[in-house]
The first five atom37 places (N, CA, C, CB, O) and aatype in JSON, in Angstrom:
{
  "aatype": [12, 0, 16, 16, 19, 18, 13, 6, 6, 9, 19, 11, 3, 5, 7, 3, 19, 2, 6, 12, 3, 9, 6, 10, 7, 1, 15, 15, 18, 18, 6, 6, 3, 15, 9, 18, 9, 11, 19, 3, 7, 11, 10, 19, 9, 12, 3, 1, 11, 12, 0, 11, 11, 13, 19, 6, 0, 19, 19, 3, 19, 7, 13, 18, 8, 7, 13, 19, 6],
  "atom_mask": [
    [1, 1, 1, 1, 1],
    [1, 1, 1, 1, 1],
    [1, 1, 1, 1, 1],
    [1, 1, 1, 1, 1],
    [1, 1, 1, 1, 1],
    [1, 1, 1, 1, 1],
    [1, 1, 1, 1, 1],
    [1, 1, 1, 1, 1],
    [1, 1, 1, 1, 1],
    [1, 1, 1, 1, 1],
    [1, 1, 1, 1, 1],
    [1, 1, 1, 1, 1],
    [1, 1, 1, 1, 1],
    [1, 1, 1, 1, 1],
    [1, 1, 1, 0, 1],
    [1, 1, 1, 1, 1],
    [1, 1, 1, 1, 1],
    [1, 1, 1, 1, 1],
    [1, 1, 1, 1, 1],
    [1, 1, 1, 1, 1],
    [1, 1, 1, 1, 1],
    [1, 1, 1, 1, 1],
    [1, 1, 1, 1, 1],
    [1, 1, 1, 1, 1],
    [1, 1, 1, 0, 1],
    [1, 1, 1, 1, 1],
    [1, 1, 1, 1, 1],
    [1, 1, 1, 1, 1],
    [1, 1, 1, 1, 1],
    [1, 1, 1, 1, 1],
    [1, 1, 1, 1, 1],
    [1, 1, 1, 1, 1],
    [1, 1, 1, 1, 1],
    [1, 1, 1, 1, 1],
    [1, 1, 1, 1, 1],
    [1, 1, 1, 1, 1],
    [1, 1, 1, 1, 1],
    [1, 1, 1, 1, 1],
    [1, 1, 1, 1, 1],
    [1, 1, 1, 1, 1],
    [1, 1, 1, 0, 1],
    [1, 1, 1, 1, 1],
    [1, 1, 1, 1, 1],
    [1, 1, 1, 1, 1],
    [1, 1, 1, 1, 1],
    [1, 1, 1, 1, 1],
    [1, 1, 1, 1, 1],
    [1, 1, 1, 1, 1],
    [1, 1, 1, 1, 1],
    [1, 1, 1, 1, 1],
    [1, 1, 1, 1, 1],
    [1, 1, 1, 1, 1],
    [1, 1, 1, 1, 1],
    [1, 1, 1, 1, 1],
    [1, 1, 1, 1, 1],
    [1, 1, 1, 1, 1],
    [1, 1, 1, 1, 1],
    [1, 1, 1, 1, 1],
    [1, 1, 1, 1, 1],
    [1, 1, 1, 1, 1],
    [1, 1, 1, 1, 1],
    [1, 1, 1, 0, 1],
    [1, 1, 1, 1, 1],
    [1, 1, 1, 1, 1],
    [1, 1, 1, 1, 1],
    [1, 1, 1, 0, 1],
    [1, 1, 1, 1, 1],
    [1, 1, 1, 1, 1],
    [1, 1, 1, 1, 1]
  ],
  "atom_positions": [
    [[12.14, 30.52, -2.0], [12.23, 31.49, -3.08], [13.7, 31.77, -3.36], [11.46, 32.79, -2.74], [14.44, 32.17, -2.46]],
    [[14.11, 31.56, -4.58], [15.47, 31.92, -4.99], [15.47, 33.34, -5.49], [16.01, 30.95, -6.08], [14.63, 33.73, -6.3]],
    [[16.42, 34.12, -5.0], [16.54, 35.5, -5.44], [17.98, 35.82, -5.78], [16.01, 36.47, -4.38], [18.91, 35.19, -5.26]],
    [[18.15, 36.78, -6.64], [19.45, 37.38, -6.91], [19.27, 38.88, -6.77], [20.0, 36.98, -8.35], [18.47, 39.48, -7.48]],
    [[20.01, 39.47, -5.85], [19.9, 40.91, -5.61], [20.83, 41.65, -6.56], [20.24, 41.24, -4.13], [22.01, 41.32, -6.65]],
    [[20.31, 42.65, -7.27], [21.1, 43.46, -8.19], [21.34, 44.87, -7.65], [20.42, 43.54, -9.54], [22.29, 45.54, -8.05]],
    [[20.48, 45.32, -6.75], [20.61, 46.66, -6.19], [20.07, 46.62, -4.77], [19.85, 47.74, -7.05], [18.98, 46.12, -4.52]],
    [[20.85, 47.16, -3.84], [20.43, 47.21, -2.44], [21.13, 48.41, -1.8], [20.77, 45.88, -1.67], [22.31, 48.36, -1.47]],
    [[20.37, 49.49, -1.62], [20.94, 50.74, -1.11], [19.89, 51.53, -0.33], [21.5, 51.6, -2.27], [18.69, 51.39, -0.56]],
    [[20.37, 52.34, 0.58], [19.52, 53.38, 1.15], [19.75, 54.61, 0.28], [19.86, 53.66, 2.69], [20.84, 55.17, 0.23]],
    [[18.69, 55.02, -0.42], [18.77, 56.11, -1.39], [18.26, 57.38, -0.73], [17.95, 55.78, -2.67], [17.14, 57.43, -0.23]],
    [[19.09, 58.41, -0.74], [18.72, 59.7, -0.15], [18.48, 60.71, -1.26], [19.83, 60.21, 0.82], [19.13, 60.66, -2.31]],
    [[17.52, 61.62, -1.03], [17.28, 62.64, -2.04], [18.41, 63.67, -2.03], [15.91, 63.33, -1.81], [19.22, 63.72, -1.1]],
    [[18.44, 64.49, -3.06], [19.52, 65.46, -3.22], [19.59, 66.45, -2.08], [19.36, 66.2, -4.52], [20.67, 66.96, -1.77]],
    [[18.47, 66.73, -1.44], [18.44, 67.67, -0.33], [18.77, 67.02, 1.0], [0.0, 0.0, 0.0], [18.79, 67.68, 2.04]],
    [[19.05, 65.69, 0.97], [19.4, 64.93, 2.16], [18.31, 65.02, 3.24], [20.73, 65.42, 2.73], [18.6, 65.04, 4.43]],
    [[17.04, 65.07, 2.78], [15.91, 65.16, 3.7], [15.22, 63.8, 3.83], [14.91, 66.22, 3.22], [14.97, 63.33, 4.94]],
    [[14.9, 63.19, 2.69], [14.17, 61.92, 2.67], [15.07, 60.8, 2.21], [12.94, 62.02, 1.75], [16.09, 61.02, 1.55]],
    [[14.69, 59.57, 2.57], [15.44, 58.41, 2.12], [14.51, 57.21, 1.99], [16.59, 58.1, 3.08], [13.44, 57.16, 2.6]],
    [[14.95, 56.24, 1.18], [14.23, 54.98, 0.99], [15.23, 53.86, 1.0], [13.4, 54.97, -0.33], [16.33, 53.98, 0.47]],
    [[14.86, 52.76, 1.62], [15.65, 51.54, 1.57], [15.1, 50.73, 0.39], [15.57, 50.73, 2.94], [13.99, 50.22, 0.44]],
    [[15.91, 50.62, -0.68], [15.45, 49.98, -1.92], [16.29, 48.73, -2.2], [15.54, 50.97, -3.11], [17.51, 48.75, -2.11]],
    [[15.59, 47.66, -2.55], [16.23, 46.42, -3.0], [15.53, 46.0, -4.29], [16.16, 45.29, -1.9], [14.31, 46.06, -4.39]],
    [[16.32, 45.56, -5.27], [15.78, 45.16, -6.57], [16.5, 43.91, -7.02], [15.92, 46.3, -7.63], [17.72, 43.81, -6.88]],
    [[15.75, 42.97, -7.57], [16.4, 41.75, -8.05], [15.45, 40.85, -8.79], [0.0, 0.0, 0.0], [14.39, 41.27, -9.24]],
    [[15.85, 39.59, -8.91], [15.03, 38.59, -9.58], [14.51, 37.61, -8.54], [15.82, 37.85, -10.7], [15.16, 37.37, -7.52]],
    [[13.35, 37.06, -8.8], [12.72, 36.14, -7.88], [12.12, 34.96, -8.63], [11.65, 36.85, -7.05], [11.57, 35.12, -9.72]],
    [[12.24, 33.79, -8.05], [11.6, 32.61, -8.62], [10.5, 32.09, -7.68], [12.64, 31.5, -8.88], [10.17, 30.91, -7.71]],
    [[9.94, 32.97, -6.87], [8.89, 32.57, -5.94], [7.68, 31.99, -6.66], [8.47, 33.76, -5.09], [7.13, 30.97, -6.26]],
    [[7.29, 32.66, -7.75], [6.18, 32.17, -8.55], [6.72, 31.31, -9.69], [5.32, 33.34, -9.1], [7.92, 31.29, -9.95]],
    [[5.82, 30.62, -10.37], [6.22, 29.73, -11.47], [7.02, 30.48, -12.54], [4.99, 29.08, -12.1], [7.97, 29.95, -13.1]],
    [[6.61, 31.73, -12.81], [7.28, 32.54, -13.82], [8.31, 33.45, -13.16], [6.24, 33.38, -14.63], [7.95, 34.38, -12.43]],
    [[9.58, 33.2, -13.41], [10.69, 33.99, -12.88], [10.5, 35.46, -13.27], [12.06, 33.46, -13.41], [10.16, 35.75, -14.42]],
    [[10.7, 36.39, -12.33], [10.48, 37.8, -12.66], [11.27, 38.72, -11.74], [8.99, 38.13, -12.58], [12.16, 38.27, -11.01]],
    [[10.94, 40.0, -11.78], [11.61, 41.04, -11.02], [10.85, 41.32, -9.73], [11.75, 42.34, -11.85], [9.62, 41.33, -9.71]],
    [[11.6, 41.53, -8.67], [10.97, 42.0, -7.44], [11.59, 43.34, -7.06], [11.12, 40.96, -6.29], [12.72, 43.65, -7.41]],
    [[10.81, 44.12, -6.32], [11.32, 45.36, -5.75], [10.8, 45.44, -4.32], [10.88, 46.61, -6.6], [9.64, 45.14, -4.05]],
    [[11.68, 45.84, -3.43], [11.31, 46.03, -2.03], [11.71, 47.44, -1.63], [11.99, 44.96, -1.1], [12.87, 47.82, -1.75]],
    [[10.73, 48.22, -1.16], [10.96, 49.6, -0.73], [10.49, 49.73, 0.71], [10.21, 50.63, -1.67], [9.32, 49.49, 1.03]],
    [[11.42, 50.1, 1.57], [11.12, 50.26, 3.0], [10.4, 49.04, 3.56], [10.28, 51.51, 3.23], [9.46, 49.16, 4.36]],
    [[10.84, 47.86, 3.14], [10.31, 46.61, 3.67], [9.07, 46.08, 2.98], [0.0, 0.0, 0.0], [8.64, 44.97, 3.27]],
    [[8.48, 46.84, 2.07], [7.29, 46.4, 1.34], [7.71, 45.76, 0.02], [6.31, 47.6, 1.1], [8.35, 46.41, -0.81]],
    [[7.36, 44.5, -0.17], [7.83, 43.7, -1.31], [6.73, 43.52, -2.36], [8.31, 42.33, -0.83], [5.57, 43.25, -2.04]],
    [[7.13, 43.68, -3.63], [6.25, 43.37, -4.76], [7.05, 42.53, -5.75], [5.7, 44.68, -5.44], [8.15, 42.91, -6.15]],
    [[6.48, 41.39, -6.15], [7.06, 40.57, -7.21], [6.18, 40.8, -8.44], [7.14, 39.03, -6.81], [5.01, 40.42, -8.46]],
    [[6.76, 41.42, -9.45], [5.99, 41.83, -10.63], [5.74, 40.65, -11.56], [6.72, 42.93, -11.39], [6.57, 39.75, -11.68]],
    [[4.57, 40.65, -12.22], [4.39, 39.7, -13.31], [5.25, 40.2, -14.47], [2.88, 39.56, -13.73], [5.71, 41.34, -14.46]],
    [[5.47, 39.35, -15.45], [6.42, 39.7, -16.51], [5.97, 40.89, -17.34], [6.64, 38.5, -17.42], [6.8, 41.65, -17.84]],
    [[4.67, 41.07, -17.5], [4.17, 42.22, -18.26], [4.53, 43.53, -17.54], [2.62, 42.13, -18.45], [5.01, 44.47, -18.17]],
    [[4.32, 43.58, -16.23], [4.65, 44.78, -15.46], [6.16, 44.96, -15.37], [4.04, 44.69, -14.04], [6.66, 46.08, -15.44]],
    [[6.9, 43.86, -15.23], [8.35, 43.95, -15.16], [8.93, 44.57, -16.43], [8.96, 42.55, -14.93], [9.85, 45.37, -16.38]],
    [[8.37, 44.19, -17.58], [8.83, 44.76, -18.85], [8.57, 46.26, -18.9], [8.13, 44.05, -20.05], [9.44, 47.03, -19.31]],
    [[7.38, 46.7, -18.48], [7.06, 48.13, -18.44], [8.01, 48.87, -17.5], [5.6, 48.35, -18.0], [8.48, 49.97, -17.82]],
    [[8.28, 48.28, -16.35], [9.16, 48.89, -15.35], [10.57, 49.07, -15.92], [9.2, 48.04, -14.08], [11.16, 50.15, -15.81]],
    [[11.11, 48.02, -16.52], [12.47, 48.07, -17.08], [12.53, 49.09, -18.21], [12.91, 46.68, -17.59], [13.48, 49.87, -18.29]],
    [[11.54, 49.1, -19.08], [11.53, 50.07, -20.18], [11.53, 51.5, -19.65], [10.31, 49.84, -21.09], [12.22, 52.36, -20.2]],
    [[10.76, 51.76, -18.6], [10.7, 53.11, -18.02], [12.05, 53.51, -17.41], [9.59, 53.19, -16.96], [12.49, 54.64, -17.59]],
    [[12.68, 52.59, -16.7], [13.99, 52.89, -16.09], [15.03, 53.14, -17.17], [14.44, 51.72, -15.17], [15.83, 54.07, -17.04]],
    [[15.03, 52.34, -18.22], [15.98, 52.54, -19.32], [15.71, 53.88, -20.01], [15.89, 51.37, -20.35], [16.65, 54.6, -20.33]],
    [[14.44, 54.21, -20.23], [14.1, 55.48, -20.89], [14.6, 56.67, -20.09], [12.59, 55.58, -21.08], [15.19, 57.59, -20.66]],
    [[14.37, 56.68, -18.78], [14.83, 57.83, -17.99], [16.35, 57.84, -17.89], [14.2, 57.79, -16.58], [16.96, 58.91, -17.86]],
    [[16.98, 56.66, -17.84], [18.44, 56.6, -17.85], [19.01, 57.12, -19.16], [0.0, 0.0, 0.0], [20.03, 57.81, -19.16]],
    [[18.36, 56.78, -20.27], [18.79, 57.28, -21.58], [18.66, 58.79, -21.64], [17.98, 56.61, -22.7], [19.55, 59.48, -22.14]],
    [[17.55, 59.31, -21.15], [17.3, 60.76, -21.15], [18.43, 61.51, -20.44], [15.95, 61.07, -20.48], [18.86, 62.56, -20.9]],
    [[18.89, 60.96, -19.34], [19.94, 61.63, -18.55], [21.35, 61.25, -18.99], [19.76, 61.3, -17.09], [22.32, 61.71, -18.39]],
    [[21.47, 60.42, -20.02], [22.78, 60.05, -20.52], [23.49, 58.97, -19.69], [0.0, 0.0, 0.0], [24.7, 58.8, -19.8]],
    [[22.73, 58.25, -18.86], [23.34, 57.2, -18.04], [23.5, 55.9, -18.83], [22.5, 56.94, -16.8], [24.33, 55.06, -18.47]],
    [[22.72, 55.72, -19.89], [22.81, 54.54, -20.77], [22.81, 55.03, -22.21], [21.62, 53.53, -20.51], [22.32, 56.11, -22.52]],
    [[23.37, 54.23, -23.07], [23.43, 54.59, -24.49], [22.49, 53.73, -25.3], [24.84, 54.45, -25.03], [22.4, 53.89, -26.51]]
  ]
}
């Protein structure tokens, strides 16, 4: 499986109580190249329909908070 990692961090909440080990990138494991996400060691490779919904949601919340234009 060929992957390209775009995000790999231990993300802590604002209260510094909880944390998640998150990795996000692209995967060519299946015939159709797509997005994968791994949280605390649990991996999901999204089909392209779900990947599109996921990206749109992340962009929408980023836009809401002024992180993207």
